[in-house]
Short mmCIF file of C-alpha atoms in Angstrom, two decimals:
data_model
loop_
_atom_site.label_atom_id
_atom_site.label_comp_id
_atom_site.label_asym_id
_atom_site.label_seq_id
_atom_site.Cartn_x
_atom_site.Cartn_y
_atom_site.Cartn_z
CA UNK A 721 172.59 92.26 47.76
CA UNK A 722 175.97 92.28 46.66
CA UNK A 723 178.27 89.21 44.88
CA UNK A 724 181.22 90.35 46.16
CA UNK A 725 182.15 93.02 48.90
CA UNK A 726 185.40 94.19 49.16
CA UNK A 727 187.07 95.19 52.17
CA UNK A 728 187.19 99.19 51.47
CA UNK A 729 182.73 98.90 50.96
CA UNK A 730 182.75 96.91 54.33
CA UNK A 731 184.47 99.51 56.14
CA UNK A 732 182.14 102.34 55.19
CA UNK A 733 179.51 99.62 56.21
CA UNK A 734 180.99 98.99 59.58
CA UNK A 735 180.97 103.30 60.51
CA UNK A 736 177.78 103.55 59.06
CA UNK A 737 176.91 100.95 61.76
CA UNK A 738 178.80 102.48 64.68
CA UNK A 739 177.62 105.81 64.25
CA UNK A 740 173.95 104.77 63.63
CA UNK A 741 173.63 105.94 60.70
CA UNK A 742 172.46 102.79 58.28
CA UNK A 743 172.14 99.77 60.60
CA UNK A 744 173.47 96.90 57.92
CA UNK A 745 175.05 93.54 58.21
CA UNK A 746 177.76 92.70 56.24
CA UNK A 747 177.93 88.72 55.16
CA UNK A 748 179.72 86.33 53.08
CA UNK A 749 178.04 83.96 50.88
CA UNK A 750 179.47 80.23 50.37
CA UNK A 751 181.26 79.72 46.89
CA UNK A 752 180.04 76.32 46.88
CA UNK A 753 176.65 76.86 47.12
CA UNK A 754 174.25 78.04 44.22
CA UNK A 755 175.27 82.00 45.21
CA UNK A 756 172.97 83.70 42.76
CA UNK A 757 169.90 81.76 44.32
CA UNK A 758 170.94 82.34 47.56
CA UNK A 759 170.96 86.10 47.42
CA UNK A 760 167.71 85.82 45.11
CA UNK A 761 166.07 84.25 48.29
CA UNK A 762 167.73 86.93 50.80
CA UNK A 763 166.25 90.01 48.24
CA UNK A 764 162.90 88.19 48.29
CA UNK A 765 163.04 88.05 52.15
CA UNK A 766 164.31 91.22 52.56
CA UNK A 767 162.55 93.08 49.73
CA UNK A 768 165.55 94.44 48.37
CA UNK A 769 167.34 93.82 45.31
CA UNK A 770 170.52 91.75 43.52
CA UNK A 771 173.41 93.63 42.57
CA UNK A 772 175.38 91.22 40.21
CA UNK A 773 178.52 92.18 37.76
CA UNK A 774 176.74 90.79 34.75
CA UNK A 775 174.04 92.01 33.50
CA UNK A 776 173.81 95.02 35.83
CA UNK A 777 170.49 96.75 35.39
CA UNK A 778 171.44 99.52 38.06
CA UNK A 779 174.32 100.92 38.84
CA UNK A 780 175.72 101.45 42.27
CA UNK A 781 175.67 105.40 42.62
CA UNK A 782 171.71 105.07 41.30
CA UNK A 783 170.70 102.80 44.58
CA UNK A 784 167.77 104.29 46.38
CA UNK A 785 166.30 103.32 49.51
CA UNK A 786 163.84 100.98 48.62
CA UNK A 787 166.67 98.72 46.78
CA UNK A 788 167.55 98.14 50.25
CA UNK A 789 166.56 94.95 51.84
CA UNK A 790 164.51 95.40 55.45
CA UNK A 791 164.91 93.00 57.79
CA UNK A 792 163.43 92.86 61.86
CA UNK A 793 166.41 91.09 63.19
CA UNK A 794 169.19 88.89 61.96
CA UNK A 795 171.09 86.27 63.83
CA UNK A 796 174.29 85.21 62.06
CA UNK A 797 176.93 82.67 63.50
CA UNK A 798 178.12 80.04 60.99
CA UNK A 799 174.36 80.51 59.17
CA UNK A 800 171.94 83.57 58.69
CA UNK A 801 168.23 83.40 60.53
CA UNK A 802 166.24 86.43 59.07
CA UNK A 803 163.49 87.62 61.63
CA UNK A 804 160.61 88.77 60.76
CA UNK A 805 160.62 88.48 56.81
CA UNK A 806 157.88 89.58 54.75
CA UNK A 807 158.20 87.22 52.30
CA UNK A 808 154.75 87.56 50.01
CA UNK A 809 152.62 84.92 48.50
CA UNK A 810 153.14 86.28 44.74
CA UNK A 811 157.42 86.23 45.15
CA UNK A 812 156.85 82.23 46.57
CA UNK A 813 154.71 81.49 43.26
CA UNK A 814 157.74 82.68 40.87
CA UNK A 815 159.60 79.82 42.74
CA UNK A 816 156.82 77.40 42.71
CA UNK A 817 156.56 77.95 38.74
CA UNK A 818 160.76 76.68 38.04
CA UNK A 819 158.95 73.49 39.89
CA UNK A 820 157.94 72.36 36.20
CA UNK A 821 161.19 70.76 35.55
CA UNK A 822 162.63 67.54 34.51
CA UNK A 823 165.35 67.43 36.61
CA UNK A 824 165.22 65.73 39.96
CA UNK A 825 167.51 67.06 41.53
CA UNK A 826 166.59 71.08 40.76
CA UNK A 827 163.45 70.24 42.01
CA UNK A 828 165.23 69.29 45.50
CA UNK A 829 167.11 72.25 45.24
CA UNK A 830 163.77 74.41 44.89
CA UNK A 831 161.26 72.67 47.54
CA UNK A 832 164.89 73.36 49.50
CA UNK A 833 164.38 77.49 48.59
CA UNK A 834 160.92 76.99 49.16
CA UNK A 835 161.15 75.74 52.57
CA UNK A 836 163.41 78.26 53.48
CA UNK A 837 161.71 81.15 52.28
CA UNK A 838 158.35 79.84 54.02
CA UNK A 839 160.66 78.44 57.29
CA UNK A 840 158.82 79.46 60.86
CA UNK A 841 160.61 80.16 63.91
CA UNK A 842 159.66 79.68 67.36
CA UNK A 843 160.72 80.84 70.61
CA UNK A 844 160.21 78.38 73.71
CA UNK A 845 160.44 79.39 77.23
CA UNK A 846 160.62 76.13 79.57
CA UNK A 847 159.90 77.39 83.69
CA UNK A 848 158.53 76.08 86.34
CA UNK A 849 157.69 76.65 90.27
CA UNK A 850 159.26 73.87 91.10
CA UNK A 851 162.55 71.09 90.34
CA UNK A 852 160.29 68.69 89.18
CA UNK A 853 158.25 71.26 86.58
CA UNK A 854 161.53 72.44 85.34
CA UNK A 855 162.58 68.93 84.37
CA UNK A 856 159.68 69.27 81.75
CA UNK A 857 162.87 71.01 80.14
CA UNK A 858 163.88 67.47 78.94
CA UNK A 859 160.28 66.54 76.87
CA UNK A 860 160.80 70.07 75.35
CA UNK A 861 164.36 68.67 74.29
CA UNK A 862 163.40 65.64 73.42
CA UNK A 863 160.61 67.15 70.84
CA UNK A 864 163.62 69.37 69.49
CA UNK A 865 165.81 66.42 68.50
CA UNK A 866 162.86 64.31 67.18
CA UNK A 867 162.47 67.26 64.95
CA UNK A 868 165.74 67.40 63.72
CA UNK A 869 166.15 63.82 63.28
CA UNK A 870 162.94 63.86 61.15
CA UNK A 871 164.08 67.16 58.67
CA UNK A 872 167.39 65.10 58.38
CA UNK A 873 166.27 61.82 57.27
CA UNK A 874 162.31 62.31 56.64
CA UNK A 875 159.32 60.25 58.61
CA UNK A 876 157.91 57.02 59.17
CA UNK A 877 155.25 55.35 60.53
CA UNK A 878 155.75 55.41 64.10
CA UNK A 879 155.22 53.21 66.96
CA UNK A 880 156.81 50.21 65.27
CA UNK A 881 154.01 50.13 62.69
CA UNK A 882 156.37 50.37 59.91
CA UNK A 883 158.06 46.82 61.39
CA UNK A 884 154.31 45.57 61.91
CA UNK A 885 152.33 46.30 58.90
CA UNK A 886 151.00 49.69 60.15
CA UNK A 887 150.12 48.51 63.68
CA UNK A 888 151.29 50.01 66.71
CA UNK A 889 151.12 50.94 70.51
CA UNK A 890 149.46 54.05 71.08
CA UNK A 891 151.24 55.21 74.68
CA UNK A 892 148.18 57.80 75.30
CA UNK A 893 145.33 55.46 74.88
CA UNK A 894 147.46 52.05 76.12
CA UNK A 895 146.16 49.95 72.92
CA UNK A 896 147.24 48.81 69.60
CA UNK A 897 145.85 51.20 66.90
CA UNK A 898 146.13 51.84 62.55
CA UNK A 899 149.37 54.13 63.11
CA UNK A 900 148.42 55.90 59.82
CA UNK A 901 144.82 56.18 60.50
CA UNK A 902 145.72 57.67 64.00
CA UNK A 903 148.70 59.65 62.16
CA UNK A 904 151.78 58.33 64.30
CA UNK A 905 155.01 58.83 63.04
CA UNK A 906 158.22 58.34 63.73
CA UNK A 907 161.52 59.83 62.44
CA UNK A 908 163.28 57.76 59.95
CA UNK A 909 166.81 58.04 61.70
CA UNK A 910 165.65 56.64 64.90
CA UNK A 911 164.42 53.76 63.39
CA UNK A 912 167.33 53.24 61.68
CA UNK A 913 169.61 53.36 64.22
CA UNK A 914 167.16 51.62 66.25
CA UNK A 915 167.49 48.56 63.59
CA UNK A 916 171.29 48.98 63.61
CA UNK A 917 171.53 48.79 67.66
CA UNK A 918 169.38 45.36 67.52
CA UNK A 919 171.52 44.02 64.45
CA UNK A 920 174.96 44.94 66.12
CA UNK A 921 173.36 43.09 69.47
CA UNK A 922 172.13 40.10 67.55
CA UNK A 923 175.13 39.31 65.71
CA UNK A 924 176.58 38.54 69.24
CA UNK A 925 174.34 35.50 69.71
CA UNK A 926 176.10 33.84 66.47
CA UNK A 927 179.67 34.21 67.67
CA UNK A 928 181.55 31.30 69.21
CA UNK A 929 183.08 33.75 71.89
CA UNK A 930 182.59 37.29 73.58
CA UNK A 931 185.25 39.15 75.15
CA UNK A 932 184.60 41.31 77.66
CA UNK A 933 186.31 42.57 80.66
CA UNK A 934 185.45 41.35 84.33
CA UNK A 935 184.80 44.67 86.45
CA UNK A 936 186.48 44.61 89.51
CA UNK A 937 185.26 46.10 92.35
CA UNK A 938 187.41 48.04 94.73
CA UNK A 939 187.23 46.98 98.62
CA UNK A 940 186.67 49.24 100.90
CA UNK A 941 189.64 50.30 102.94
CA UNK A 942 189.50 48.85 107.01
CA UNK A 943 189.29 51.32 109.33
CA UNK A 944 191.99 53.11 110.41
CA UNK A 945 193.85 52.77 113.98
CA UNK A 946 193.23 54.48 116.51
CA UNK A 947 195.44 57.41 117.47
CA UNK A 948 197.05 57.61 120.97
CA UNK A 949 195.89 60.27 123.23
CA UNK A 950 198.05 63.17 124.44
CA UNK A 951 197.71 62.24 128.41
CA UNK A 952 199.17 58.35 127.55
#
């Protein structure tokens, strides 16, 4: 893992790759991002090893094979998914160790590393026989964006039991239940915007006046007349 890659070393990169010699990928890491950590966590994915301009343990022409990161696959758009890591137990406990800090905020940072490095990915295939299997598609969906709501902004207790003092409706079993007992959650966003929806509504009922436009429905054109016939 290099710092910096300049555009000569990318171009020997590139024919390496069209001529199948040394299948590589060639990547650019943010500036405004903690860059040394970030291609700490790629080596420890990968296996291989950092290549930075101070403190250079190894030089360049002394690079073997196993310095080289191994990776199964790598998708790369605007971010990097690494396929089929081997990340190892003992290179996640020299993370978990920094955890012994005082500062807050590296210890974001880290569980942020830590996640990564430990990060699962999983491939759904939604099919059906039929229209109405397919439109299962949507509950997959739906699962998707709770999921991302929940990384975003964390979890609550779901089922309104965070509004009711940890009672709420359990859909399956059609009764009111201990939401943390029966572990129900919910993700923090949707209450949120769930609260701000009802606030934005109820602030309506304490205005003197609401403005709203009066739809107007189109009529329906008359039937046309009737066209004279040729023998007339």
């Amino acid at each position: 893992m290099l710092q910096v890659v300049d555009l000569s070393a990318n171009a020997v990169a590139v024919i390496h790759r069209e001529e199948h010699c040394l299948l590589n990928r060639v990547g650019e890491v943010p500036r405004y991002f903690p860059r040394k950590n970030q291609l700490e966590d790629m080596a420890i994915a990968t296996g291989g090893a950092v290549f930075e301009e101070e403190g250079l343990d190894l030089n360049l022409e002394d690079v073997q094979v196993h310095d080289l990161g191994e990776v199964g696959e790598v998708i790369s758009k605007h971010d990097a998914i690494l396929l089929n890591a081997k990340v190892t137990k003992l290179k996640l406990k020299k993370i978990t160790k920094q955890l012994d800090t005082t500062s807050e905020y590296e210890m974001e940072k880290l569980n942020e590393r830590l996640a990564k490095l430990s990060d699962k990915l999983a491939v759904l295939k939604v099919g059906g026989t039929s229209d109405a299997e397919v439109n299962e598609k949507k509950t997959v969906t739906n699962v998707l964006n709770a999921k991302r709501a929940a990384v975003e902004e964390g979890i609550v207790l779901g089922a309104r039991g965070l509004l009711c003092f940890e009672v709420g409706y359990d859909a399956v079993l059609g009764n009111f239940v201990n939401t943390v007992e029966t572990g129900i959650i919910d993700p923090a966003k949707f209450v949120r915007t769930a609260l701000l929806t009802a606030a934005g509504i109820a602030s309506l009922t304490t205005a003197e006046v609401v403005v709203t436009e009066i739809p107007t429905g189109e009529k329906n054109p008359g039937m046309g007349g009737m066209g004279v016939g040729m023998g007339d």
